[in-house]
CSV table of C-alpha atoms in Angstrom, one decimal:
chain,number,residue,atom,x,y,z
X,1,MET,CA,-1.7,-32.2,25.2
X,2,ALA,CA,-5.2,-32.5,23.8
X,3,ALA,CA,-7.2,-34.1,21.1
X,4,PRO,CA,-8.3,-31.6,18.4
X,5,LEU,CA,-11.7,-30.1,18.9
X,6,ALA,CA,-14.4,-31.6,16.6
X,7,ALA,CA,-15.6,-29.0,14.0
X,8,GLU,CA,-19.0,-28.6,15.7
X,9,ARG,CA,-17.4,-28.1,19.1
X,10,LEU,CA,-15.1,-25.4,17.5
X,11,LEU,CA,-18.1,-23.6,16.2
X,12,GLN,CA,-19.8,-23.7,19.6
X,13,ALA,CA,-16.7,-22.3,21.3
X,14,LEU,CA,-16.2,-19.5,18.8
X,15,ARG,CA,-19.8,-18.4,18.8
X,16,ALA,CA,-20.0,-18.5,22.6
X,17,GLU,CA,-17.0,-16.2,22.7
X,18,GLY,CA,-18.8,-13.7,20.4
X,19,VAL,CA,-16.9,-14.5,17.2
X,20,HIS,CA,-18.6,-13.7,13.9
X,21,VAL,CA,-17.9,-16.9,12.0
X,22,VAL,CA,-18.1,-17.4,8.2
X,23,GLU,CA,-18.0,-21.0,7.1
X,24,VAL,CA,-16.2,-21.4,3.7
X,25,GLY,CA,-17.2,-24.4,1.5
X,26,ASN,CA,-16.3,-27.8,2.8
X,27,TRP,CA,-14.0,-26.5,5.6
X,28,ARG,CA,-14.9,-29.3,8.0
X,29,THR,CA,-13.2,-31.9,5.8
X,30,HIS,CA,-10.7,-29.7,3.9
X,31,ASN,CA,-7.3,-30.7,5.3
X,32,ARG,CA,-3.9,-32.4,4.8
X,33,ASN,CA,-4.6,-35.3,7.0
X,34,SER,CA,-3.3,-37.8,4.4
X,35,LYS,CA,0.2,-36.2,4.7
X,36,GLY,CA,0.8,-36.6,8.4
X,37,PRO,CA,-0.7,-36.5,11.9
X,38,TRP,CA,-2.8,-33.8,13.4
X,39,GLY,CA,-2.6,-34.0,17.2
X,40,PRO,CA,-2.2,-34.2,20.0
X,41,LEU,CA,-2.4,-30.4,20.0
X,42,ASN,CA,-0.5,-28.1,22.3
X,43,GLY,CA,-1.4,-24.6,21.3
X,44,SER,CA,-2.4,-22.0,18.7
X,45,ILE,CA,-0.2,-19.9,16.3
X,46,VAL,CA,-1.1,-16.4,15.1
X,47,HIS,CA,0.1,-15.4,11.6
X,48,HIS,CA,-0.2,-12.5,9.2
X,49,THR,CA,-1.0,-13.1,5.5
X,50,VAL,CA,1.0,-10.5,3.5
X,51,THR,CA,-2.1,-9.8,1.5
X,52,ARG,CA,-4.8,-7.1,1.0
X,53,GLY,CA,-8.4,-7.8,0.3
X,54,THR,CA,-10.5,-10.2,2.2
X,55,ALA,CA,-12.0,-12.1,-0.7
X,56,SER,CA,-8.6,-12.9,-2.4
X,57,THR,CA,-7.1,-13.7,1.0
X,58,VAL,CA,-9.7,-16.2,1.8
X,59,ARG,CA,-9.1,-17.9,-1.6
X,60,ILE,CA,-5.4,-18.0,-1.0
X,61,VAL,CA,-5.5,-19.5,2.5
X,62,ARG,CA,-8.1,-22.0,1.4
X,63,ASP,CA,-6.6,-23.2,-1.9
X,64,GLY,CA,-2.9,-22.5,-1.4
X,65,TYR,CA,-0.6,-23.0,-4.5
X,66,SER,CA,0.8,-25.8,-6.6
X,67,ASP,CA,3.9,-25.9,-4.5
X,68,LEU,CA,2.1,-25.3,-1.2
X,69,PRO,CA,-1.4,-26.8,-1.2
X,70,GLY,CA,-4.1,-25.5,1.0
X,71,PRO,CA,-5.5,-25.1,3.5
X,72,LEU,CA,-2.8,-22.8,4.8
X,73,CYS,CA,-4.6,-22.3,8.2
X,74,HIS,CA,-7.8,-23.2,10.0
X,75,GLY,CA,-9.3,-19.8,9.9
X,76,MET,CA,-8.6,-16.3,8.4
X,77,ILE,CA,-9.3,-13.3,10.6
X,78,ALA,CA,-10.3,-10.4,8.4
X,79,LYS,CA,-9.9,-6.7,8.9
X,80,ASP,CA,-13.6,-6.4,9.9
X,81,GLY,CA,-13.3,-9.0,12.6
X,82,ARG,CA,-15.0,-11.8,10.7
X,83,VAL,CA,-13.4,-15.2,11.0
X,84,HIS,CA,-13.5,-17.3,7.8
X,85,LEU,CA,-13.1,-21.0,8.5
X,86,VAL,CA,-11.3,-22.7,5.6
X,87,GLY,CA,-10.1,-26.0,6.9
X,88,TRP,CA,-10.1,-28.4,9.8
X,89,GLY,CA,-7.4,-31.0,10.4
X,90,ARG,CA,-3.8,-30.8,9.4
X,91,THR,CA,-3.0,-27.6,7.5
X,92,ASN,CA,0.2,-26.1,6.0
X,93,HIS,CA,0.6,-23.2,8.4
X,94,ALA,CA,3.3,-23.7,11.1
X,95,GLY,CA,6.1,-25.7,9.3
X,96,GLY,CA,9.2,-26.5,11.3
X,97,GLY,CA,10.0,-24.8,14.6
X,98,ASP,CA,12.1,-25.0,17.7
X,99,PRO,CA,11.5,-28.0,20.0
X,100,ARG,CA,12.5,-25.9,23.0
X,101,VAL,CA,9.6,-23.6,22.3
X,102,LEU,CA,7.2,-26.6,21.9
X,103,ASP,CA,8.4,-27.9,25.3
X,104,GLN,CA,7.8,-24.4,26.9
X,105,VAL,CA,4.3,-24.2,25.3
X,106,VAL,CA,3.4,-27.7,26.5
X,107,ALA,CA,4.4,-26.9,30.0
X,108,GLU,CA,3.2,-23.2,29.8
X,109,SER,CA,6.5,-22.6,31.6
X,110,TYR,CA,7.9,-19.4,30.1
X,111,SER,CA,7.7,-15.9,31.5
X,112,SER,CA,6.4,-13.2,29.1
X,113,SER,CA,7.7,-14.9,25.9
X,114,PRO,CA,9.1,-18.3,24.9
X,115,THR,CA,12.9,-18.6,24.4
X,116,PRO,CA,13.7,-17.1,20.9
X,117,PRO,CA,13.7,-19.9,18.4
X,118,THR,CA,17.0,-21.1,16.9
X,119,ARG,CA,15.4,-23.6,14.5
X,120,GLY,CA,13.1,-23.0,11.5
X,121,ASN,CA,11.4,-24.8,8.7
X,122,ALA,CA,14.4,-26.7,7.4
X,123,ASN,CA,15.6,-28.1,10.8
X,124,GLY,CA,12.7,-27.8,13.2
X,125,VAL,CA,10.0,-30.1,14.5
X,126,ASP,CA,6.6,-30.5,12.9
X,127,GLY,CA,4.3,-27.7,14.0
X,128,ASN,CA,1.5,-28.6,11.6
X,129,ALA,CA,0.7,-31.6,13.8
X,130,ARG,CA,0.8,-29.7,17.1
X,131,PHE,CA,-0.8,-26.3,16.6
X,132,TYR,CA,-4.0,-24.6,15.5
X,133,GLY,CA,-3.2,-21.9,12.9
X,134,TRP,CA,-4.9,-18.5,12.3
X,135,GLU,CA,-4.0,-16.3,9.4
X,136,CYS,CA,-4.8,-12.6,9.9
X,137,GLU,CA,-5.3,-10.3,7.0
X,138,ASN,CA,-2.4,-7.8,7.0
X,139,LEU,CA,0.4,-6.8,4.7
X,140,GLY,CA,3.0,-7.5,7.3
X,141,ASP,CA,5.0,-4.4,6.4
X,142,GLY,CA,4.8,-2.8,9.8
X,143,ARG,CA,2.6,0.0,8.5
X,144,ASP,CA,-0.6,-1.8,7.7
X,145,PRO,CA,-2.9,-1.2,10.7
X,146,TRP,CA,-4.6,-3.8,12.8
X,147,PRO,CA,-8.1,-2.5,13.3
X,148,ALA,CA,-9.7,-2.8,16.8
X,149,ALA,CA,-12.4,-5.2,15.4
X,150,GLN,CA,-9.7,-7.5,14.0
X,151,TYR,CA,-7.6,-7.5,17.1
X,152,ASP,CA,-10.6,-8.2,19.3
X,153,ALA,CA,-11.5,-11.2,17.1
X,154,ILE,CA,-7.9,-12.5,17.4
X,155,VAL,CA,-8.2,-12.3,21.1
X,156,ARG,CA,-11.6,-14.0,21.2
X,157,VAL,CA,-10.6,-16.8,18.9
X,158,GLN,CA,-7.5,-17.6,21.0
X,159,ALA,CA,-9.5,-17.4,24.2
X,160,ALA,CA,-12.2,-19.7,22.8
X,161,LEU,CA,-9.5,-22.4,22.1
X,162,CYS,CA,-7.9,-21.9,25.5
X,163,ARG,CA,-11.2,-22.1,27.3
X,164,ALA,CA,-12.3,-25.2,25.4
X,165,HIS,CA,-9.0,-27.0,26.2
X,166,GLY,CA,-8.4,-25.7,29.7
X,167,TRP,CA,-5.2,-24.0,28.5
X,168,SER,CA,-3.8,-20.7,29.7
X,169,ALA,CA,-2.9,-17.8,27.4
X,170,LYS,CA,0.7,-19.2,27.3
X,171,SER,CA,-0.6,-21.8,24.8
X,172,VAL,CA,-0.9,-18.9,22.2
X,173,ILE,CA,2.2,-17.9,20.3
X,174,GLY,CA,3.1,-15.9,17.2
X,175,HIS,CA,4.7,-17.6,14.2
X,176,ARG,CA,7.9,-15.7,14.9
X,177,GLU,CA,8.0,-17.2,18.3
X,178,TRP,CA,7.9,-20.7,16.8
X,179,SER,CA,10.3,-20.5,13.9
X,180,SER,CA,13.6,-18.6,13.4
X,181,ASP,CA,12.6,-18.0,9.8
X,182,LYS,CA,9.5,-15.9,10.6
X,183,VAL,CA,8.6,-12.3,11.5
X,184,ASP,CA,4.8,-12.7,11.8
X,185,PRO,CA,2.5,-11.4,13.0
X,186,ARG,CA,4.4,-8.1,12.5
X,187,GLY,CA,2.7,-5.3,14.4
X,188,ILE,CA,1.2,-7.5,17.1
X,189,ASP,CA,2.8,-7.4,20.6
X,190,MET,CA,2.5,-11.1,21.5
X,191,PRO,CA,3.0,-10.6,25.3
X,192,ARG,CA,0.2,-8.0,25.2
X,193,LEU,CA,-2.0,-10.3,23.1
X,194,ARG,CA,-1.5,-13.1,25.7
X,195,ALA,CA,-2.4,-10.6,28.5
X,196,ASP,CA,-5.6,-9.7,26.7
X,197,VAL,CA,-6.4,-13.4,26.2
X,198,ALA,CA,-5.7,-14.1,29.9
X,199,GLU,CA,-8.1,-11.2,30.8
X,200,ARG,CA,-10.9,-12.7,28.7
X,201,LEU,CA,-10.4,-16.0,30.4
X,202,LYS,CA,-11.1,-14.4,33.8
X,203,HIS,CA,-14.6,-13.7,32.6
X,204,PRO,CA,-17.5,-15.7,31.0
X,205,ALA,CA,-17.2,-16.4,27.3
X,206,SER,CA,-20.1,-13.9,26.7
X,207,TRP,CA,-18.0,-11.0,28.3
X,208,ASN,CA,-17.7,-7.8,26.2
X,209,PRO,CA,-15.0,-5.5,27.4
X,210,GLY,CA,-15.5,-1.7,27.5
X,211,THR,CA,-14.9,0.2,24.3
X,212,GLY,CA,-14.3,3.7,25.8
X,213,PRO,CA,-11.0,5.7,25.4
X,214,THR,CA,-9.2,3.5,27.9
X,215,ARG,CA,-9.7,0.4,25.8
X,216,ARG,CA,-6.4,-0.8,24.5
X,217,THR,CA,-5.9,-1.3,20.8
X,218,PRO,CA,-2.7,-2.6,19.1
X,219,TRP,CA,-2.7,0.1,16.4
X,220,GLN,CA,-3.9,3.7,16.2
X,221,ALA,CA,-4.6,4.3,12.6
X,222,SER,CA,-6.1,7.3,10.8
X,223,PRO,CA,-9.7,6.7,9.6
X,224,SER,CA,-8.6,6.9,6.0
X,225,ALA,CA,-5.9,4.2,6.6
X,226,THR,CA,-8.4,1.9,8.3
X,227,SER,CA,-11.1,2.3,5.7
X,228,SER,CA,-8.8,1.7,2.8
X,229,THR,CA,-8.0,-1.8,4.1
X,230,LEU,CA,-11.7,-2.5,4.2
X,231,SER,CA,-12.5,-1.5,0.7
X,232,GLY,CA,-13.9,-4.9,-0.3
X,233,ARG,CA,-13.2,-7.2,-3.2
X,234,PRO,CA,-10.0,-6.3,-5.1
X,235,THR,CA,-9.7,-5.8,-8.8
X,236,ARG,CA,-8.3,-8.7,-10.9
X,237,SER,CA,-4.9,-6.9,-11.2
X,238,ALA,CA,-4.8,-6.3,-7.4
X,239,ASP,CA,-5.7,-10.0,-6.8
X,240,ARG,CA,-2.8,-11.1,-9.1
X,241,ARG,CA,-0.4,-8.8,-7.2
X,242,THR,CA,-1.6,-10.2,-3.9
X,243,ARG,CA,-1.0,-13.8,-5.1
X,244,ARG,CA,2.5,-12.9,-6.3
X,245,THR,CA,3.4,-11.2,-3.1
X,246,ILE,CA,2.4,-14.1,-0.8
X,247,ARG,CA,3.9,-16.7,-3.1
X,248,ARG,CA,7.3,-14.9,-3.0
X,249,THR,CA,7.1,-14.6,0.8
X,250,ARG,CA,6.2,-18.2,1.5
X,251,ARG,CA,7.9,-20.2,-1.2
X,252,GLY,CA,10.4,-22.5,0.6
X,253,SER,CA,9.4,-21.2,4.0
X,254,ARG,CA,6.9,-23.9,5.0
X,255,SER,CA,7.3,-27.6,4.4
X,256,GLN,CA,4.5,-29.1,2.2
X,257,SER,CA,2.8,-31.6,4.4
């Protein structure tokens, strides 16, 4: 168990790890602390957003909705690898999850993956108090690619937290490994992600792995597929579609707290 990092310490840890940080508004004080505890912390959860378009995704995860107020995470990891910090403190990201999984993460006692969860948002323990949360820009349909820059940023963010707290990579889990209600982050092999985090932790924070043909990436996408997901700010109609999609996906799936 660990006290949450101070906002300035987080920035130091991320930048030391080579993360390109974007600070969004009043992220240091934007939170749900009035609704419940934040800490002690035991790990970090990786999510996918079910959205397309970085600008609209940042707005969604920062502001949330009338029935699920933001922030919905601590940072959003975009397709281009930039990490947009939107909140610090308690956020509406993890919801309820399996207490057995929490015990295994606390003890870092599982093998390649935690025991599959049998509890979810309605009957699980409070994950918003116990985990950092990182939304990753992806449609979550199993076809939307995970560009190498984005995957590398996910690894670096998780390694930064583990390094700062003295955790191993087993303190990093996917949302689907926490809650029986969840499938995210779809397309990310969590044991492999943990292996990549563990590899980073063997090196100084400034380490930059090779980028040659032997470098592993989680998704091999065509150039056109990758570039289409990096097309920039969506149109108003696309933005409305994005908001409807994520609202349908999340309504009722996370407790408001």
